[in-house]
PDB file of N, CA, C and O in Angstrom:
ATOM      1  N   UNK A   1     -18.478  36.450  15.814  1.00 43.00           N
ATOM      2  CA  UNK A   1     -18.130  36.284  14.411  1.00 43.00           C
ATOM      3  C   UNK A   1     -17.283  35.031  14.257  1.00 43.00           C
ATOM      4  O   UNK A   1     -16.347  34.807  15.004  1.00 43.00           O
ATOM      5  N   UNK A   2     -17.611  34.215  13.282  1.00 47.00           N
ATOM      6  CA  UNK A   2     -16.870  32.982  13.032  1.00 47.00           C
ATOM      7  C   UNK A   2     -15.931  33.199  11.850  1.00 47.00           C
ATOM      8  O   UNK A   2     -16.332  33.731  10.824  1.00 47.00           O
ATOM      9  N   UNK A   3     -14.717  32.805  12.042  1.00 51.00           N
ATOM     10  CA  UNK A   3     -13.761  32.855  10.940  1.00 51.00           C
ATOM     11  C   UNK A   3     -13.894  31.577  10.128  1.00 51.00           C
ATOM     12  O   UNK A   3     -14.043  30.491  10.678  1.00 51.00           O
ATOM     13  N   UNK A   4     -13.838  31.720   8.825  1.00 50.00           N
ATOM     14  CA  UNK A   4     -13.909  30.547   7.964  1.00 50.00           C
ATOM     15  C   UNK A   4     -12.575  29.820   8.027  1.00 50.00           C
ATOM     16  O   UNK A   4     -11.517  30.433   7.892  1.00 50.00           O
ATOM     17  N   UNK A   5     -12.649  28.516   8.226  1.00 51.00           N
ATOM     18  CA  UNK A   5     -11.433  27.702   8.247  1.00 51.00           C
ATOM     19  C   UNK A   5     -11.088  27.377   6.807  1.00 51.00           C
ATOM     20  O   UNK A   5     -11.927  26.840   6.069  1.00 51.00           O
ATOM     21  N   UNK A   6      -9.884  27.696   6.382  1.00 53.00           N
ATOM     22  CA  UNK A   6      -9.515  27.410   4.990  1.00 53.00           C
ATOM     23  C   UNK A   6      -9.510  25.905   4.731  1.00 53.00           C
ATOM     24  O   UNK A   6      -9.263  25.110   5.640  1.00 53.00           O
ATOM     25  N   UNK A   7      -9.814  25.538   3.496  1.00 54.00           N
ATOM     26  CA  UNK A   7      -9.775  24.119   3.124  1.00 54.00           C
ATOM     27  C   UNK A   7      -8.369  23.585   3.320  1.00 54.00           C
ATOM     28  O   UNK A   7      -7.386  24.229   2.953  1.00 54.00           O
ATOM     29  N   UNK A   8      -8.300  22.434   3.908  1.00 52.00           N
ATOM     30  CA  UNK A   8      -6.997  21.818   4.171  1.00 52.00           C
ATOM     31  C   UNK A   8      -6.394  21.322   2.860  1.00 52.00           C
ATOM     32  O   UNK A   8      -7.068  20.685   2.055  1.00 52.00           O
ATOM     33  N   UNK A   9      -5.135  21.607   2.681  1.00 55.00           N
ATOM     34  CA  UNK A   9      -4.412  21.110   1.510  1.00 55.00           C
ATOM     35  C   UNK A   9      -4.052  19.654   1.755  1.00 55.00           C
ATOM     36  O   UNK A   9      -3.860  19.242   2.890  1.00 55.00           O
ATOM     37  N   UNK A  10      -3.997  18.844   0.703  1.00 54.00           N
ATOM     38  CA  UNK A  10      -3.603  17.448   0.886  1.00 54.00           C
ATOM     39  C   UNK A  10      -2.223  17.356   1.527  1.00 54.00           C
ATOM     40  O   UNK A  10      -1.319  18.115   1.189  1.00 54.00           O
ATOM     41  N   UNK A  11      -2.091  16.471   2.464  1.00 55.00           N
ATOM     42  CA  UNK A  11      -0.822  16.270   3.162  1.00 55.00           C
ATOM     43  C   UNK A  11       0.106  15.451   2.266  1.00 55.00           C
ATOM     44  O   UNK A  11      -0.195  14.304   1.946  1.00 55.00           O
ATOM     45  N   UNK A  12       1.246  16.016   1.836  1.00 60.00           N
ATOM     46  CA  UNK A  12       2.140  15.277   0.945  1.00 60.00           C
ATOM     47  C   UNK A  12       2.754  14.053   1.618  1.00 60.00           C
ATOM     48  O   UNK A  12       3.234  13.144   0.953  1.00 60.00           O
ATOM     49  N   UNK A  13       2.730  14.001   2.957  1.00 58.00           N
ATOM     50  CA  UNK A  13       3.293  12.846   3.655  1.00 58.00           C
ATOM     51  C   UNK A  13       2.352  11.649   3.612  1.00 58.00           C
ATOM     52  O   UNK A  13       2.767  10.527   3.844  1.00 58.00           O
ATOM     53  N   UNK A  14       1.070  11.887   3.305  1.00 55.00           N
ATOM     54  CA  UNK A  14       0.098  10.803   3.237  1.00 55.00           C
ATOM     55  C   UNK A  14      -0.046  10.379   1.781  1.00 55.00           C
ATOM     56  O   UNK A  14      -0.506  11.161   0.952  1.00 55.00           O
ATOM     57  N   UNK A  15       0.349   9.148   1.451  1.00 63.00           N
ATOM     58  CA  UNK A  15       0.249   8.716   0.056  1.00 63.00           C
ATOM     59  C   UNK A  15      -1.209   8.517  -0.343  1.00 63.00           C
ATOM     60  O   UNK A  15      -2.060   8.223   0.506  1.00 63.00           O
ATOM     61  N   UNK A  16      -1.520   8.680  -1.629  1.00 75.00           N
ATOM     62  CA  UNK A  16      -2.894   8.448  -2.079  1.00 75.00           C
ATOM     63  C   UNK A  16      -3.249   6.966  -1.945  1.00 75.00           C
ATOM     64  O   UNK A  16      -2.378   6.108  -1.907  1.00 75.00           O
ATOM     65  N   UNK A  17      -4.536   6.701  -1.878  1.00 81.00           N
ATOM     66  CA  UNK A  17      -4.971   5.311  -1.789  1.00 81.00           C
ATOM     67  C   UNK A  17      -4.741   4.619  -3.127  1.00 81.00           C
ATOM     68  O   UNK A  17      -5.076   5.155  -4.172  1.00 81.00           O
ATOM     69  N   UNK A  18      -4.143   3.458  -3.065  1.00 88.00           N
ATOM     70  CA  UNK A  18      -3.884   2.670  -4.260  1.00 88.00           C
ATOM     71  C   UNK A  18      -4.345   1.246  -3.988  1.00 88.00           C
ATOM     72  O   UNK A  18      -3.612   0.443  -3.416  1.00 88.00           O
ATOM     73  N   UNK A  19      -5.586   0.949  -4.376  1.00 90.00           N
ATOM     74  CA  UNK A  19      -6.170  -0.357  -4.103  1.00 90.00           C
ATOM     75  C   UNK A  19      -5.977  -1.291  -5.287  1.00 90.00           C
ATOM     76  O   UNK A  19      -6.053  -0.880  -6.443  1.00 90.00           O
ATOM     77  N   UNK A  20      -5.702  -2.538  -4.980  1.00 92.00           N
ATOM     78  CA  UNK A  20      -5.554  -3.586  -5.984  1.00 92.00           C
ATOM     79  C   UNK A  20      -6.328  -4.805  -5.512  1.00 92.00           C
ATOM     80  O   UNK A  20      -6.856  -4.822  -4.404  1.00 92.00           O
ATOM     81  N   UNK A  21      -6.376  -5.826  -6.346  1.00 95.00           N
ATOM     82  CA  UNK A  21      -6.991  -7.073  -5.931  1.00 95.00           C
ATOM     83  C   UNK A  21      -5.916  -8.155  -5.844  1.00 95.00           C
ATOM     84  O   UNK A  21      -4.949  -8.149  -6.598  1.00 95.00           O
ATOM     85  N   UNK A  22      -6.127  -9.063  -4.901  1.00 95.00           N
ATOM     86  CA  UNK A  22      -5.188 -10.153  -4.670  1.00 95.00           C
ATOM     87  C   UNK A  22      -5.974 -11.451  -4.658  1.00 95.00           C
ATOM     88  O   UNK A  22      -7.008 -11.548  -3.996  1.00 95.00           O
ATOM     89  N   UNK A  23      -5.497 -12.443  -5.401  1.00 96.00           N
ATOM     90  CA  UNK A  23      -6.171 -13.738  -5.440  1.00 96.00           C
ATOM     91  C   UNK A  23      -5.486 -14.704  -4.485  1.00 96.00           C
ATOM     92  O   UNK A  23      -4.264 -14.731  -4.372  1.00 96.00           O
ATOM     93  N   UNK A  24      -6.326 -15.464  -3.797  1.00 95.00           N
ATOM     94  CA  UNK A  24      -5.821 -16.490  -2.890  1.00 95.00           C
ATOM     95  C   UNK A  24      -6.744 -17.689  -3.027  1.00 95.00           C
ATOM     96  O   UNK A  24      -7.859 -17.682  -2.491  1.00 95.00           O
ATOM     97  N   UNK A  25      -6.300 -18.678  -3.773  1.00 96.00           N
ATOM     98  CA  UNK A  25      -7.151 -19.832  -4.051  1.00 96.00           C
ATOM     99  C   UNK A  25      -8.338 -19.409  -4.894  1.00 96.00           C
ATOM    100  O   UNK A  25      -8.185 -18.724  -5.899  1.00 96.00           O
ATOM    101  N   UNK A  26      -9.531 -19.796  -4.469  1.00 96.00           N
ATOM    102  CA  UNK A  26     -10.746 -19.463  -5.210  1.00 96.00           C
ATOM    103  C   UNK A  26     -11.292 -18.088  -4.847  1.00 96.00           C
ATOM    104  O   UNK A  26     -12.304 -17.663  -5.379  1.00 96.00           O
ATOM    105  N   UNK A  27     -10.613 -17.393  -3.955  1.00 97.00           N
ATOM    106  CA  UNK A  27     -11.117 -16.105  -3.477  1.00 97.00           C
ATOM    107  C   UNK A  27     -10.245 -14.949  -3.948  1.00 97.00           C
ATOM    108  O   UNK A  27      -9.061 -15.101  -4.223  1.00 97.00           O
ATOM    109  N   UNK A  28     -10.865 -13.779  -4.009  1.00 97.00           N
ATOM    110  CA  UNK A  28     -10.191 -12.548  -4.411  1.00 97.00           C
ATOM    111  C   UNK A  28     -10.588 -11.474  -3.411  1.00 97.00           C
ATOM    112  O   UNK A  28     -11.737 -11.416  -2.972  1.00 97.00           O
ATOM    113  N   UNK A  29      -9.640 -10.640  -3.019  1.00 97.00           N
ATOM    114  CA  UNK A  29      -9.968  -9.546  -2.103  1.00 97.00           C
ATOM    115  C   UNK A  29      -9.237  -8.293  -2.528  1.00 97.00           C
ATOM    116  O   UNK A  29      -8.208  -8.348  -3.206  1.00 97.00           O
ATOM    117  N   UNK A  30      -9.799  -7.169  -2.133  1.00 96.00           N
ATOM    118  CA  UNK A  30      -9.186  -5.881  -2.425  1.00 96.00           C
ATOM    119  C   UNK A  30      -8.271  -5.508  -1.270  1.00 96.00           C
ATOM    120  O   UNK A  30      -8.581  -5.766  -0.109  1.00 96.00           O
ATOM    121  N   UNK A  31      -7.139  -4.902  -1.597  1.00 95.00           N
ATOM    122  CA  UNK A  31      -6.201  -4.405  -0.591  1.00 95.00           C
ATOM    123  C   UNK A  31      -5.718  -3.032  -1.021  1.00 95.00           C
ATOM    124  O   UNK A  31      -5.633  -2.736  -2.195  1.00 95.00           O
ATOM    125  N   UNK A  32      -5.400  -2.210  -0.034  1.00 93.00           N
ATOM    126  CA  UNK A  32      -4.977  -0.839  -0.323  1.00 93.00           C
ATOM    127  C   UNK A  32      -3.623  -0.572   0.316  1.00 93.00           C
ATOM    128  O   UNK A  32      -3.254  -1.201   1.318  1.00 93.00           O
ATOM    129  N   UNK A  33      -2.924   0.400  -0.233  1.00 89.00           N
ATOM    130  CA  UNK A  33      -1.620   0.797   0.301  1.00 89.00           C
ATOM    131  C   UNK A  33      -1.730   1.375   1.710  1.00 89.00           C
ATOM    132  O   UNK A  33      -0.749   1.409   2.448  1.00 89.00           O
ATOM    133  N   UNK A  34      -2.940   1.788   2.132  1.00 89.00           N
ATOM    134  CA  UNK A  34      -3.125   2.348   3.472  1.00 89.00           C
ATOM    135  C   UNK A  34      -3.302   1.254   4.529  1.00 89.00           C
ATOM    136  O   UNK A  34      -3.350   1.540   5.716  1.00 89.00           O
ATOM    137  N   UNK A  35      -3.400  -0.012   4.092  1.00 91.00           N
ATOM    138  CA  UNK A  35      -3.563  -1.115   5.022  1.00 91.00           C
ATOM    139  C   UNK A  35      -4.967  -1.692   5.052  1.00 91.00           C
ATOM    140  O   UNK A  35      -5.202  -2.732   5.651  1.00 91.00           O
ATOM    141  N   UNK A  36      -5.911  -1.034   4.391  1.00 93.00           N
ATOM    142  CA  UNK A  36      -7.286  -1.513   4.348  1.00 93.00           C
ATOM    143  C   UNK A  36      -7.356  -2.798   3.542  1.00 93.00           C
ATOM    144  O   UNK A  36      -6.640  -2.975   2.560  1.00 93.00           O
ATOM    145  N   UNK A  37      -8.238  -3.708   3.959  1.00 95.00           N
ATOM    146  CA  UNK A  37      -8.490  -4.948   3.212  1.00 95.00           C
ATOM    147  C   UNK A  37      -9.988  -5.160   3.098  1.00 95.00           C
ATOM    148  O   UNK A  37     -10.715  -5.015   4.076  1.00 95.00           O
ATOM    149  N   UNK A  38     -10.416  -5.523   1.921  1.00 96.00           N
ATOM    150  CA  UNK A  38     -11.817  -5.828   1.701  1.00 96.00           C
ATOM    151  C   UNK A  38     -12.098  -7.288   2.007  1.00 96.00           C
ATOM    152  O   UNK A  38     -11.173  -8.079   2.215  1.00 96.00           O
ATOM    153  N   UNK A  39     -13.363  -7.670   2.007  1.00 96.00           N
ATOM    154  CA  UNK A  39     -13.707  -9.064   2.285  1.00 96.00           C
ATOM    155  C   UNK A  39     -13.297  -9.986   1.144  1.00 96.00           C
ATOM    156  O   UNK A  39     -13.212  -9.566  -0.010  1.00 96.00           O
ATOM    157  N   UNK A  40     -13.024 -11.246   1.478  1.00 96.00           N
ATOM    158  CA  UNK A  40     -12.714 -12.249   0.461  1.00 96.00           C
ATOM    159  C   UNK A  40     -13.996 -12.571  -0.298  1.00 96.00           C
ATOM    160  O   UNK A  40     -15.049 -12.759   0.302  1.00 96.00           O
ATOM    161  N   UNK A  41     -13.895 -12.582  -1.609  1.00 96.00           N
ATOM    162  CA  UNK A  41     -15.072 -12.834  -2.448  1.00 96.00           C
ATOM    163  C   UNK A  41     -14.707 -13.831  -3.540  1.00 96.00           C
ATOM    164  O   UNK A  41     -13.583 -13.876  -3.995  1.00 96.00           O
ATOM    165  N   UNK A  42     -15.689 -14.588  -3.962  1.00 97.00           N
ATOM    166  CA  UNK A  42     -15.484 -15.472  -5.112  1.00 97.00           C
ATOM    167  C   UNK A  42     -15.594 -14.680  -6.412  1.00 97.00           C
ATOM    168  O   UNK A  42     -14.996 -15.041  -7.412  1.00 97.00           O
ATOM    169  N   UNK A  43     -16.348 -13.597  -6.400  1.00 96.00           N
ATOM    170  CA  UNK A  43     -16.534 -12.768  -7.578  1.00 96.00           C
ATOM    171  C   UNK A  43     -15.413 -11.728  -7.668  1.00 96.00           C
ATOM    172  O   UNK A  43     -15.297 -10.847  -6.821  1.00 96.00           O
ATOM    173  N   UNK A  44     -14.603 -11.843  -8.697  1.00 96.00           N
ATOM    174  CA  UNK A  44     -13.520 -10.869  -8.894  1.00 96.00           C
ATOM    175  C   UNK A  44     -14.094  -9.490  -9.182  1.00 96.00           C
ATOM    176  O   UNK A  44     -13.527  -8.485  -8.792  1.00 96.00           O
ATOM    177  N   UNK A  45     -15.240  -9.441  -9.889  1.00 97.00           N
ATOM    178  CA  UNK A  45     -15.874  -8.145 -10.176  1.00 97.00           C
ATOM    179  C   UNK A  45     -16.258  -7.420  -8.887  1.00 97.00           C
ATOM    180  O   UNK A  45     -16.078  -6.206  -8.778  1.00 97.00           O
ATOM    181  N   UNK A  46     -16.788  -8.152  -7.909  1.00 97.00           N
ATOM    182  CA  UNK A  46     -17.149  -7.515  -6.640  1.00 97.00           C
ATOM    183  C   UNK A  46     -15.904  -7.046  -5.886  1.00 97.00           C
ATOM    184  O   UNK A  46     -15.924  -5.982  -5.258  1.00 97.00           O
ATOM    185  N   UNK A  47     -14.830  -7.813  -5.944  1.00 97.00           N
ATOM    186  CA  UNK A  47     -13.591  -7.393  -5.281  1.00 97.00           C
ATOM    187  C   UNK A  47     -13.047  -6.118  -5.930  1.00 97.00           C
ATOM    188  O   UNK A  47     -12.590  -5.207  -5.239  1.00 97.00           O
ATOM    189  N   UNK A  48     -13.114  -6.041  -7.265  1.00 95.00           N
ATOM    190  CA  UNK A  48     -12.671  -4.818  -7.957  1.00 95.00           C
ATOM    191  C   UNK A  48     -13.560  -3.636  -7.594  1.00 95.00           C
ATOM    192  O   UNK A  48     -13.083  -2.519  -7.425  1.00 95.00           O
ATOM    193  N   UNK A  49     -14.866  -3.876  -7.450  1.00 96.00           N
ATOM    194  CA  UNK A  49     -15.789  -2.811  -7.051  1.00 96.00           C
ATOM    195  C   UNK A  49     -15.466  -2.340  -5.626  1.00 96.00           C
ATOM    196  O   UNK A  49     -15.518  -1.141  -5.343  1.00 96.00           O
ATOM    197  N   UNK A  50     -15.118  -3.268  -4.736  1.00 96.00           N
ATOM    198  CA  UNK A  50     -14.697  -2.892  -3.379  1.00 96.00           C
ATOM    199  C   UNK A  50     -13.486  -1.960  -3.440  1.00 96.00           C
ATOM    200  O   UNK A  50     -13.419  -0.961  -2.731  1.00 96.00           O
ATOM    201  N   UNK A  51     -12.519  -2.304  -4.302  1.00 94.00           N
ATOM    202  CA  UNK A  51     -11.304  -1.494  -4.434  1.00 94.00           C
ATOM    203  C   UNK A  51     -11.640  -0.098  -4.950  1.00 94.00           C
ATOM    204  O   UNK A  51     -11.153   0.906  -4.414  1.00 94.00           O
ATOM    205  N   UNK A  52     -12.482  -0.009  -5.983  1.00 93.00           N
ATOM    206  CA  UNK A  52     -12.863   1.296  -6.534  1.00 93.00           C
ATOM    207  C   UNK A  52     -13.596   2.133  -5.496  1.00 93.00           C
ATOM    208  O   UNK A  52     -13.343   3.330  -5.360  1.00 93.00           O
ATOM    209  N   UNK A  53     -14.505   1.505  -4.752  1.00 93.00           N
ATOM    210  CA  UNK A  53     -15.264   2.230  -3.727  1.00 93.00           C
ATOM    211  C   UNK A  53     -14.329   2.768  -2.664  1.00 93.00           C
ATOM    212  O   UNK A  53     -14.465   3.910  -2.236  1.00 93.00           O
ATOM    213  N   UNK A  54     -13.363   1.969  -2.244  1.00 91.00           N
ATOM    214  CA  UNK A  54     -12.420   2.420  -1.211  1.00 91.00           C
ATOM    215  C   UNK A  54     -11.565   3.577  -1.732  1.00 91.00           C
ATOM    216  O   UNK A  54     -11.357   4.552  -1.017  1.00 91.00           O
ATOM    217  N   UNK A  55     -11.063   3.463  -2.959  1.00 88.00           N
ATOM    218  CA  UNK A  55     -10.244   4.549  -3.506  1.00 88.00           C
ATOM    219  C   UNK A  55     -11.042   5.845  -3.603  1.00 88.00           C
ATOM    220  O   UNK A  55     -10.540   6.910  -3.275  1.00 88.00           O
ATOM    221  N   UNK A  56     -12.293   5.750  -4.042  1.00 87.00           N
ATOM    222  CA  UNK A  56     -13.135   6.938  -4.160  1.00 87.00           C
ATOM    223  C   UNK A  56     -13.393   7.547  -2.800  1.00 87.00           C
ATOM    224  O   UNK A  56     -13.313   8.767  -2.628  1.00 87.00           O
ATOM    225  N   UNK A  57     -13.687   6.733  -1.815  1.00 84.00           N
ATOM    226  CA  UNK A  57     -13.924   7.224  -0.462  1.00 84.00           C
ATOM    227  C   UNK A  57     -12.652   7.822   0.132  1.00 84.00           C
ATOM    228  O   UNK A  57     -12.692   8.787   0.874  1.00 84.00           O
ATOM    229  N   UNK A  58     -11.504   7.259  -0.214  1.00 69.00           N
ATOM    230  CA  UNK A  58     -10.231   7.721   0.314  1.00 69.00           C
ATOM    231  C   UNK A  58      -9.778   9.063  -0.245  1.00 69.00           C
ATOM    232  O   UNK A  58      -8.963   9.743   0.354  1.00 69.00           O
ATOM    233  N   UNK A  59     -10.323   9.468  -1.395  1.00 60.00           N
ATOM    234  CA  UNK A  59      -9.917  10.740  -1.988  1.00 60.00           C
ATOM    235  C   UNK A  59     -10.373  11.920  -1.153  1.00 60.00           C
ATOM    236  O   UNK A  59      -9.765  12.970  -1.172  1.00 60.00           O
ATOM    237  N   UNK A  60     -11.430  11.746  -0.389  1.00 50.00           N
ATOM    238  CA  UNK A  60     -11.949  12.835   0.423  1.00 50.00           C
ATOM    239  C   UNK A  60     -11.255  12.950   1.770  1.00 50.00           C
ATOM    240  O   UNK A  60     -11.539  13.834   2.536  1.00 50.00           O
ATOM    241  N   UNK A  61     -10.348  12.040   2.078  1.00 48.00           N
ATOM    242  CA  UNK A  61      -9.673  12.062   3.377  1.00 48.00           C
ATOM    243  C   UNK A  61      -8.602  13.090   3.424  1.00 48.00           C
ATOM    244  O   UNK A  61      -7.971  13.443   2.525  1.00 48.00           O
TER     245      UNK A  61
END
């Protein structure tokens, strides 16, 4: 018989992902409070999309 493992509660010691974009010259990149960095891009829209994708993926961690 297998016991069901209860869903893990979010760890209050782990802060939520908070991604922003940072401009450096002609390039923009996404960065997160967890230390993740996205690729440098000329398109600010793509850098913002990288940030949103990372935050969404980070919610399941």
